[in-house]
PDB file of N, CA and C in Angstrom:
ATOM      1  N   MET A   1     -42.211  -1.348   0.174  1.00 60.00           N
ATOM      2  CA  MET A   1     -41.072  -0.347  -0.019  1.00 60.00           C
ATOM      3  C   MET A   1     -40.584  -0.073   1.372  1.00 60.00           C
ATOM      4  N   GLU A   2     -41.418   0.042   2.540  1.00 75.00           N
ATOM      5  CA  GLU A   2     -40.794   0.270   3.787  1.00 75.00           C
ATOM      6  C   GLU A   2     -40.079  -0.897   4.098  1.00 75.00           C
ATOM      7  N   ASN A   3     -40.428  -2.116   4.057  1.00 83.00           N
ATOM      8  CA  ASN A   3     -39.548  -3.383   4.308  1.00 83.00           C
ATOM      9  C   ASN A   3     -38.296  -3.224   3.763  1.00 83.00           C
ATOM     10  N   PHE A   4     -38.185  -2.978   2.376  1.00 83.00           N
ATOM     11  CA  PHE A   4     -36.956  -2.798   1.657  1.00 83.00           C
ATOM     12  C   PHE A   4     -36.063  -1.865   2.466  1.00 83.00           C
ATOM     13  N   LYS A   5     -36.666  -0.702   2.727  1.00 85.00           N
ATOM     14  CA  LYS A   5     -35.858   0.421   3.315  1.00 85.00           C
ATOM     15  C   LYS A   5     -35.299  -0.095   4.660  1.00 85.00           C
ATOM     16  N   LEU A   6     -36.112  -0.813   5.297  1.00 87.00           N
ATOM     17  CA  LEU A   6     -35.536  -1.283   6.701  1.00 87.00           C
ATOM     18  C   LEU A   6     -34.547  -2.210   6.581  1.00 87.00           C
ATOM     19  N   ILE A   7     -34.534  -3.194   5.653  1.00 89.00           N
ATOM     20  CA  ILE A   7     -33.420  -4.093   5.508  1.00 89.00           C
ATOM     21  C   ILE A   7     -32.350  -3.248   4.876  1.00 89.00           C
ATOM     22  N   GLU A   8     -32.347  -2.313   4.039  1.00 87.00           N
ATOM     23  CA  GLU A   8     -31.138  -1.552   3.590  1.00 87.00           C
ATOM     24  C   GLU A   8     -30.524  -0.832   4.834  1.00 87.00           C
ATOM     25  N   ASN A   9     -31.283  -0.099   5.661  1.00 86.00           N
ATOM     26  CA  ASN A   9     -30.871   0.520   6.765  1.00 86.00           C
ATOM     27  C   ASN A   9     -30.013  -0.419   7.717  1.00 86.00           C
ATOM     28  N   LEU A  10     -30.700  -1.525   7.872  1.00 89.00           N
ATOM     29  CA  LEU A  10     -30.010  -2.391   8.887  1.00 89.00           C
ATOM     30  C   LEU A  10     -28.547  -2.889   8.204  1.00 89.00           C
ATOM     31  N   GLU A  11     -28.708  -3.130   6.846  1.00 88.00           N
ATOM     32  CA  GLU A  11     -27.332  -3.537   6.355  1.00 88.00           C
ATOM     33  C   GLU A  11     -26.310  -2.494   6.407  1.00 88.00           C
ATOM     34  N   THR A  12     -26.659  -1.229   6.180  1.00 84.00           N
ATOM     35  CA  THR A  12     -25.845  -0.039   6.219  1.00 84.00           C
ATOM     36  C   THR A  12     -25.380   0.079   7.802  1.00 84.00           C
ATOM     37  N   ALA A  13     -26.075  -0.039   8.650  1.00 86.00           N
ATOM     38  CA  ALA A  13     -25.742  -0.009  10.091  1.00 86.00           C
ATOM     39  C   ALA A  13     -24.720  -0.930  10.513  1.00 86.00           C
ATOM     40  N   ARG A  14     -24.945  -2.049   9.951  1.00 90.00           N
ATOM     41  CA  ARG A  14     -24.120  -3.452  10.261  1.00 90.00           C
ATOM     42  C   ARG A  14     -22.805  -3.061   9.612  1.00 90.00           C
ATOM     43  N   LYS A  15     -22.752  -2.663   8.290  1.00 86.00           N
ATOM     44  CA  LYS A  15     -21.407  -2.322   7.769  1.00 86.00           C
ATOM     45  C   LYS A  15     -20.734  -1.295   8.501  1.00 86.00           C
ATOM     46  N   GLY A  16     -21.555  -0.130   8.935  1.00 83.00           N
ATOM     47  CA  GLY A  16     -20.996   0.990   9.866  1.00 83.00           C
ATOM     48  C   GLY A  16     -20.277   0.302  11.091  1.00 83.00           C
ATOM     49  N   ARG A  17     -20.969  -0.537  11.696  1.00 87.00           N
ATOM     50  CA  ARG A  17     -20.486  -1.118  13.002  1.00 87.00           C
ATOM     51  C   ARG A  17     -19.233  -1.773  12.827  1.00 87.00           C
ATOM     52  N   ASP A  18     -19.159  -2.572  11.673  1.00 88.00           N
ATOM     53  CA  ASP A  18     -18.051  -3.392  11.357  1.00 88.00           C
ATOM     54  C   ASP A  18     -16.694  -2.544  11.049  1.00 88.00           C
ATOM     55  N   PHE A  19     -17.029  -1.591  10.145  1.00 84.00           N
ATOM     56  CA  PHE A  19     -16.090  -0.578  10.013  1.00 84.00           C
ATOM     57  C   PHE A  19     -15.485   0.168  11.301  1.00 84.00           C
ATOM     58  N   LEU A  20     -16.385   0.559  12.190  1.00 84.00           N
ATOM     59  CA  LEU A  20     -15.853   1.154  13.329  1.00 84.00           C
ATOM     60  C   LEU A  20     -15.096   0.081  14.276  1.00 84.00           C
ATOM     61  N   ARG A  21     -15.432  -1.115  14.223  1.00 89.00           N
ATOM     62  CA  ARG A  21     -14.760  -2.180  15.029  1.00 89.00           C
ATOM     63  C   ARG A  21     -13.316  -2.311  14.457  1.00 89.00           C
ATOM     64  N   HIS A  22     -13.221  -2.295  13.108  1.00 86.00           N
ATOM     65  CA  HIS A  22     -11.804  -2.479  12.515  1.00 86.00           C
ATOM     66  C   HIS A  22     -11.228  -1.165  12.789  1.00 86.00           C
ATOM     67  N   LEU A  23     -11.746   0.001  12.648  1.00 84.00           N
ATOM     68  CA  LEU A  23     -11.082   1.291  12.930  1.00 84.00           C
ATOM     69  C   LEU A  23     -10.450   1.258  14.463  1.00 84.00           C
ATOM     70  N   VAL A  24     -11.253   0.811  15.288  1.00 89.00           N
ATOM     71  CA  VAL A  24     -10.883   0.967  16.689  1.00 89.00           C
ATOM     72  C   VAL A  24      -9.665   0.020  17.027  1.00 89.00           C
ATOM     73  N   ALA A  25      -9.688  -1.171  16.391  1.00 90.00           N
ATOM     74  CA  ALA A  25      -8.735  -2.147  16.514  1.00 90.00           C
ATOM     75  C   ALA A  25      -7.385  -1.655  15.863  1.00 90.00           C
ATOM     76  N   ASP A  26      -7.522  -1.143  14.631  1.00 88.00           N
ATOM     77  CA  ASP A  26      -6.387  -0.427  14.082  1.00 88.00           C
ATOM     78  C   ASP A  26      -5.796   0.759  14.949  1.00 88.00           C
ATOM     79  N   LEU A  27      -6.606   1.545  15.515  1.00 89.00           N
ATOM     80  CA  LEU A  27      -6.172   2.624  16.268  1.00 89.00           C
ATOM     81  C   LEU A  27      -5.518   1.917  17.722  1.00 89.00           C
ATOM     82  N   GLU A  28      -5.951   1.024  18.260  1.00 93.00           N
ATOM     83  CA  GLU A  28      -5.383   0.394  19.478  1.00 93.00           C
ATOM     84  C   GLU A  28      -3.948  -0.017  19.100  1.00 93.00           C
ATOM     85  N   THR A  29      -3.804  -0.842  17.973  1.00 92.00           N
ATOM     86  CA  THR A  29      -2.563  -1.204  17.624  1.00 92.00           C
ATOM     87  C   THR A  29      -1.675  -0.143  17.340  1.00 92.00           C
ATOM     88  N   THR A  30      -2.063   0.960  16.749  1.00 91.00           N
ATOM     89  CA  THR A  30      -1.226   2.156  16.410  1.00 91.00           C
ATOM     90  C   THR A  30      -0.791   2.795  17.764  1.00 91.00           C
ATOM     91  N   ILE A  31      -1.689   2.872  18.684  1.00 93.00           N
ATOM     92  CA  ILE A  31      -1.560   3.589  19.917  1.00 93.00           C
ATOM     93  C   ILE A  31      -0.416   2.863  20.843  1.00 93.00           C
ATOM     94  N   ASP A  32      -0.606   1.373  20.740  1.00 94.00           N
ATOM     95  CA  ASP A  32       0.443   0.342  21.426  1.00 94.00           C
ATOM     96  C   ASP A  32       1.869   0.686  20.920  1.00 94.00           C
ATOM     97  N   ALA A  33       1.873   0.801  19.361  1.00 93.00           N
ATOM     98  CA  ALA A  33       3.159   0.968  18.875  1.00 93.00           C
ATOM     99  C   ALA A  33       3.889   2.281  19.106  1.00 93.00           C
ATOM    100  N   VAL A  34       2.981   3.505  19.119  1.00 93.00           N
ATOM    101  CA  VAL A  34       3.537   4.723  19.467  1.00 93.00           C
ATOM    102  C   VAL A  34       4.027   4.789  20.913  1.00 93.00           C
ATOM    103  N   GLU A  35       3.320   4.056  21.864  1.00 95.00           N
ATOM    104  CA  GLU A  35       3.623   3.974  23.216  1.00 95.00           C
ATOM    105  C   GLU A  35       5.086   3.251  23.419  1.00 95.00           C
ATOM    106  N   LEU A  36       5.103   2.192  22.623  1.00 94.00           N
ATOM    107  CA  LEU A  36       6.323   1.373  22.603  1.00 94.00           C
ATOM    108  C   LEU A  36       7.478   2.201  22.143  1.00 94.00           C
ATOM    109  N   LEU A  37       7.378   2.956  21.140  1.00 93.00           N
ATOM    110  CA  LEU A  37       8.376   3.753  20.540  1.00 93.00           C
ATOM    111  C   LEU A  37       8.831   4.739  21.608  1.00 93.00           C
ATOM    112  N   LEU A  38       7.773   5.340  22.011  1.00 94.00           N
ATOM    113  CA  LEU A  38       8.039   6.350  22.917  1.00 94.00           C
ATOM    114  C   LEU A  38       8.844   6.106  24.307  1.00 94.00           C
ATOM    115  N   ALA A  39       8.451   4.818  24.747  1.00 95.00           N
ATOM    116  CA  ALA A  39       9.018   4.254  25.998  1.00 95.00           C
ATOM    117  C   ALA A  39      10.607   3.738  25.611  1.00 95.00           C
ATOM    118  N   ALA A  40      10.738   3.249  24.352  1.00 94.00           N
ATOM    119  CA  ALA A  40      12.127   2.913  24.165  1.00 94.00           C
ATOM    120  C   ALA A  40      12.847   4.242  23.809  1.00 94.00           C
ATOM    121  N   ALA A  41      12.411   5.307  23.263  1.00 94.00           N
ATOM    122  CA  ALA A  41      13.132   6.562  22.876  1.00 94.00           C
ATOM    123  C   ALA A  41      13.531   7.136  24.257  1.00 94.00           C
ATOM    124  N   VAL A  42      12.752   7.054  25.394  1.00 94.00           N
ATOM    125  CA  VAL A  42      13.140   7.660  26.689  1.00 94.00           C
ATOM    126  C   VAL A  42      14.023   7.002  27.285  1.00 94.00           C
ATOM    127  N   LYS A  43      14.144   5.525  27.229  1.00 95.00           N
ATOM    128  CA  LYS A  43      15.272   4.759  27.711  1.00 95.00           C
ATOM    129  C   LYS A  43      16.449   4.735  26.944  1.00 95.00           C
ATOM    130  N   GLU A  44      16.482   5.115  25.682  1.00 95.00           N
ATOM    131  CA  GLU A  44      17.637   4.883  24.784  1.00 95.00           C
ATOM    132  C   GLU A  44      18.890   6.044  25.186  1.00 95.00           C
ATOM    133  N   PRO A  45      19.895   5.307  25.440  1.00 95.00           N
ATOM    134  CA  PRO A  45      20.997   6.186  25.841  1.00 95.00           C
ATOM    135  C   PRO A  45      21.717   7.114  24.697  1.00 95.00           C
ATOM    136  N   ASP A  46      21.532   6.466  23.531  1.00 95.00           N
ATOM    137  CA  ASP A  46      22.177   7.201  22.359  1.00 95.00           C
ATOM    138  C   ASP A  46      21.181   8.099  21.758  1.00 95.00           C
ATOM    139  N   GLY A  47      21.381   9.497  21.972  1.00 94.00           N
ATOM    140  CA  GLY A  47      20.506  10.643  21.820  1.00 94.00           C
ATOM    141  C   GLY A  47      19.836  10.714  20.274  1.00 94.00           C
ATOM    142  N   GLU A  48      20.882  10.334  19.514  1.00 96.00           N
ATOM    143  CA  GLU A  48      20.564  10.253  17.874  1.00 96.00           C
ATOM    144  C   GLU A  48      19.439   9.202  17.651  1.00 96.00           C
ATOM    145  N   LYS A  49      19.695   7.931  18.281  1.00 95.00           N
ATOM    146  CA  LYS A  49      18.853   6.714  18.059  1.00 95.00           C
ATOM    147  C   LYS A  49      17.520   7.264  18.646  1.00 95.00           C
ATOM    148  N   ALA A  50      17.459   7.889  19.842  1.00 95.00           N
ATOM    149  CA  ALA A  50      16.360   8.230  20.701  1.00 95.00           C
ATOM    150  C   ALA A  50      15.439   9.016  19.812  1.00 95.00           C
ATOM    151  N   ALA A  51      16.236   9.989  19.195  1.00 95.00           N
ATOM    152  CA  ALA A  51      15.454  11.168  18.285  1.00 95.00           C
ATOM    153  C   ALA A  51      14.741  10.543  17.240  1.00 95.00           C
ATOM    154  N   ARG A  52      15.410   9.550  16.638  1.00 95.00           N
ATOM    155  CA  ARG A  52      14.719   8.854  15.390  1.00 95.00           C
ATOM    156  C   ARG A  52      13.544   8.002  15.978  1.00 95.00           C
ATOM    157  N   MET A  53      13.666   7.484  17.158  1.00 94.00           N
ATOM    158  CA  MET A  53      12.412   6.700  17.595  1.00 94.00           C
ATOM    159  C   MET A  53      11.312   7.699  17.879  1.00 94.00           C
ATOM    160  N   ALA A  54      11.642   8.720  18.578  1.00 94.00           N
ATOM    161  CA  ALA A  54      10.567   9.817  18.693  1.00 94.00           C
ATOM    162  C   ALA A  54      10.037  10.192  17.470  1.00 94.00           C
ATOM    163  N   ALA A  55      10.757  10.520  16.447  1.00 95.00           N
ATOM    164  CA  ALA A  55      10.154  11.029  15.193  1.00 95.00           C
ATOM    165  C   ALA A  55       9.266  10.008  14.574  1.00 95.00           C
ATOM    166  N   LEU A  56       9.739   8.704  14.673  1.00 94.00           N
ATOM    167  CA  LEU A  56       8.933   7.599  14.187  1.00 94.00           C
ATOM    168  C   LEU A  56       7.561   7.478  14.920  1.00 94.00           C
ATOM    169  N   ALA A  57       7.591   7.612  16.189  1.00 94.00           N
ATOM    170  CA  ALA A  57       6.522   7.582  16.887  1.00 94.00           C
ATOM    171  C   ALA A  57       5.488   8.837  16.534  1.00 94.00           C
ATOM    172  N   ALA A  58       5.986  10.094  16.353  1.00 94.00           N
ATOM    173  CA  ALA A  58       5.302  11.203  15.863  1.00 94.00           C
ATOM    174  C   ALA A  58       4.665  10.920  14.511  1.00 94.00           C
ATOM    175  N   ARG A  59       5.533  10.426  13.592  1.00 95.00           N
ATOM    176  CA  ARG A  59       5.064  10.124  12.131  1.00 95.00           C
ATOM    177  C   ARG A  59       3.903   9.223  12.284  1.00 95.00           C
ATOM    178  N   THR A  60       4.067   8.073  12.919  1.00 93.00           N
ATOM    179  CA  THR A  60       3.086   6.974  13.110  1.00 93.00           C
ATOM    180  C   THR A  60       1.742   7.562  13.674  1.00 93.00           C
ATOM    181  N   ALA A  61       1.778   8.365  14.736  1.00 92.00           N
ATOM    182  CA  ALA A  61       0.585   8.935  15.204  1.00 92.00           C
ATOM    183  C   ALA A  61      -0.059   9.873  14.259  1.00 92.00           C
ATOM    184  N   PHE A  62       0.626  10.808  13.793  1.00 93.00           N
ATOM    185  CA  PHE A  62       0.081  11.651  12.572  1.00 93.00           C
ATOM    186  C   PHE A  62      -0.587  10.807  11.623  1.00 93.00           C
ATOM    187  N   GLN A  63       0.009   9.789  10.988  1.00 92.00           N
ATOM    188  CA  GLN A  63      -0.574   9.071  10.024  1.00 92.00           C
ATOM    189  C   GLN A  63      -1.980   8.394  10.481  1.00 92.00           C
ATOM    190  N   ALA A  64      -2.009   7.938  11.577  1.00 90.00           N
ATOM    191  CA  ALA A  64      -3.074   7.250  12.090  1.00 90.00           C
ATOM    192  C   ALA A  64      -4.235   8.281  12.346  1.00 90.00           C
ATOM    193  N   THR A  65      -3.909   9.521  12.806  1.00 89.00           N
ATOM    194  CA  THR A  65      -4.834  10.578  13.018  1.00 89.00           C
ATOM    195  C   THR A  65      -5.389  11.049  11.448  1.00 89.00           C
ATOM    196  N   GLU A  66      -4.504  10.969  10.551  1.00 91.00           N
ATOM    197  CA  GLU A  66      -4.768  11.290   9.236  1.00 91.00           C
ATOM    198  C   GLU A  66      -5.803  10.379   8.614  1.00 91.00           C
ATOM    199  N   ARG A  67      -5.525   8.994   8.866  1.00 87.00           N
ATOM    200  CA  ARG A  67      -6.270   7.913   8.308  1.00 87.00           C
ATOM    201  C   ARG A  67      -7.837   8.035   8.954  1.00 87.00           C
ATOM    202  N   VAL A  68      -7.994   8.414  10.431  1.00 86.00           N
ATOM    203  CA  VAL A  68      -9.321   8.597  10.879  1.00 86.00           C
ATOM    204  C   VAL A  68      -9.980   9.762  10.211  1.00 86.00           C
ATOM    205  N   ALA A  69      -9.300  10.920  10.218  1.00 88.00           N
ATOM    206  CA  ALA A  69      -9.720  12.064   9.434  1.00 88.00           C
ATOM    207  C   ALA A  69     -10.471  11.721   8.103  1.00 88.00           C
ATOM    208  N   LYS A  70      -9.594  11.094   7.245  1.00 87.00           N
ATOM    209  CA  LYS A  70     -10.080  10.685   5.881  1.00 87.00           C
ATOM    210  C   LYS A  70     -11.318   9.719   5.947  1.00 87.00           C
ATOM    211  N   GLY A  71     -11.319   8.770   6.924  1.00 81.00           N
ATOM    212  CA  GLY A  71     -12.343   7.884   7.076  1.00 81.00           C
ATOM    213  C   GLY A  71     -13.626   8.616   7.529  1.00 81.00           C
ATOM    214  N   TYR A  72     -13.364   9.583   8.442  1.00 81.00           N
ATOM    215  CA  TYR A  72     -14.587  10.327   8.875  1.00 81.00           C
ATOM    216  C   TYR A  72     -15.122  11.238   7.724  1.00 81.00           C
ATOM    217  N   MET A  73     -14.268  11.819   6.884  1.00 86.00           N
ATOM    218  CA  MET A  73     -14.778  12.532   5.705  1.00 86.00           C
ATOM    219  C   MET A  73     -15.496  11.787   4.656  1.00 86.00           C
ATOM    220  N   MET A  74     -14.993  10.548   4.478  1.00 83.00           N
ATOM    221  CA  MET A  74     -15.755   9.724   3.759  1.00 83.00           C
ATOM    222  C   MET A  74     -16.996   9.251   4.043  1.00 83.00           C
ATOM    223  N   ALA A  75     -17.122   8.989   5.420  1.00 78.00           N
ATOM    224  CA  ALA A  75     -18.479   8.640   6.057  1.00 78.00           C
ATOM    225  C   ALA A  75     -19.491   9.848   5.912  1.00 78.00           C
ATOM    226  N   VAL A  76     -18.787  11.048   6.105  1.00 80.00           N
ATOM    227  CA  VAL A  76     -19.766  12.225   6.073  1.00 80.00           C
ATOM    228  C   VAL A  76     -20.297  12.375   4.744  1.00 80.00           C
ATOM    229  N   THR A  77     -19.296  12.260   3.662  1.00 83.00           N
ATOM    230  CA  THR A  77     -19.840  12.403   2.440  1.00 83.00           C
ATOM    231  C   THR A  77     -20.800  11.280   1.899  1.00 83.00           C
ATOM    232  N   MET A  78     -20.690  10.072   2.307  1.00 78.00           N
ATOM    233  CA  MET A  78     -21.498   8.971   1.884  1.00 78.00           C
ATOM    234  C   MET A  78     -22.869   9.353   2.590  1.00 78.00           C
ATOM    235  N   SER A  79     -22.844   9.619   3.849  1.00 74.00           N
ATOM    236  CA  SER A  79     -24.051   9.981   4.709  1.00 74.00           C
ATOM    237  C   SER A  79     -24.857  11.091   4.087  1.00 74.00           C
ATOM    238  N   SER A  80     -24.164  12.115   3.446  1.00 74.00           N
ATOM    239  CA  SER A  80     -24.917  13.183   2.920  1.00 74.00           C
ATOM    240  C   SER A  80     -25.521  12.811   1.585  1.00 74.00           C
ATOM    241  N   GLU A  81     -24.751  11.880   0.742  1.00 72.00           N
ATOM    242  CA  GLU A  81     -25.149  11.499  -0.511  1.00 72.00           C
ATOM    243  C   GLU A  81     -26.434  10.603  -0.116  1.00 72.00           C
ATOM    244  N   ASP A  82     -26.349   9.744   0.797  1.00 69.00           N
ATOM    245  CA  ASP A  82     -27.573   8.977   1.143  1.00 69.00           C
ATOM    246  C   ASP A  82     -28.827   9.759   1.545  1.00 69.00           C
ATOM    247  N   ALA A  83     -28.522  11.013   2.262  1.00 64.00           N
ATOM    248  CA  ALA A  83     -29.598  11.830   2.564  1.00 64.00           C
ATOM    249  C   ALA A  83     -30.176  12.408   1.457  1.00 64.00           C
ATOM    250  N   GLU A  84     -29.354  12.797   0.379  1.00 67.00           N
ATOM    251  CA  GLU A  84     -29.729  13.398  -0.771  1.00 67.00           C
ATOM    252  C   GLU A  84     -30.614  12.466  -1.535  1.00 67.00           C
ATOM    253  N   GLU A  85     -30.232  11.151  -1.694  1.00 69.00           N
ATOM    254  CA  GLU A  85     -31.049  10.175  -2.267  1.00 69.00           C
ATOM    255  C   GLU A  85     -32.310   9.952  -1.847  1.00 69.00           C
ATOM    256  N   ASP A  86     -32.383   9.943  -0.340  1.00 65.00           N
ATOM    257  CA  ASP A  86     -33.621   9.766   0.359  1.00 65.00           C
ATOM    258  C   ASP A  86     -34.477  10.910   0.146  1.00 65.00           C
ATOM    259  N   SER A  87     -33.873  12.036   0.081  1.00 63.00           N
ATOM    260  CA  SER A  87     -34.708  13.323  -0.101  1.00 63.00           C
ATOM    261  C   SER A  87     -35.416  13.224  -1.531  1.00 63.00           C
ATOM    262  N   GLU A  88     -34.495  12.950  -2.533  1.00 65.00           N
ATOM    263  CA  GLU A  88     -34.931  12.707  -3.776  1.00 65.00           C
ATOM    264  C   GLU A  88     -36.120  11.683  -3.987  1.00 65.00           C
ATOM    265  N   GLU A  89     -35.877  10.536  -3.251  1.00 65.00           N
ATOM    266  CA  GLU A  89     -37.149   9.462  -3.227  1.00 65.00           C
ATOM    267  C   GLU A  89     -38.294   9.899  -2.714  1.00 65.00           C
ATOM    268  N   GLY A  90     -38.156  10.786  -1.819  1.00 60.00           N
ATOM    269  CA  GLY A  90     -39.335  11.325  -0.981  1.00 60.00           C
ATOM    270  C   GLY A  90     -40.100  12.357  -1.761  1.00 60.00           C
ATOM    271  N   ASP A  91     -39.542  13.055  -2.871  1.00 59.00           N
ATOM    272  CA  ASP A  91     -39.994  13.975  -3.573  1.00 59.00           C
ATOM    273  C   ASP A  91     -40.629  13.362  -4.798  1.00 59.00           C
ATOM    274  N   GLU A  92     -40.179  12.071  -5.067  1.00 59.00           N
ATOM    275  CA  GLU A  92     -40.913  11.273  -6.221  1.00 59.00           C
ATOM    276  C   GLU A  92     -42.202  10.758  -5.860  1.00 59.00           C
ATOM    277  N   GLU A  93     -42.268  10.420  -4.457  1.00 55.00           N
ATOM    278  CA  GLU A  93     -43.578   9.783  -3.929  1.00 55.00           C
ATOM    279  C   GLU A  93     -44.708  10.622  -3.855  1.00 55.00           C
TER     280      GLU A  93
END
């Protein structure tokens, strides 16, 4: 039983690591896009076009933040569900 739990925990940790790597890569790409839009907006002589670029940068940054928050909440929920299962299994033993 302990060996099974070890294998299960290792697998969960690996999945978490892979998820984090994907999340970080996605965030780095988003940060680069936002920085590029901001730089272009600052250099754009047409004020209306610059405002649209800045708005797109803000929207992109907000959406990325929202994705991170949702992912965090899902992870917290899954973690608390796992903790409940572990506690129930401990009660049965």
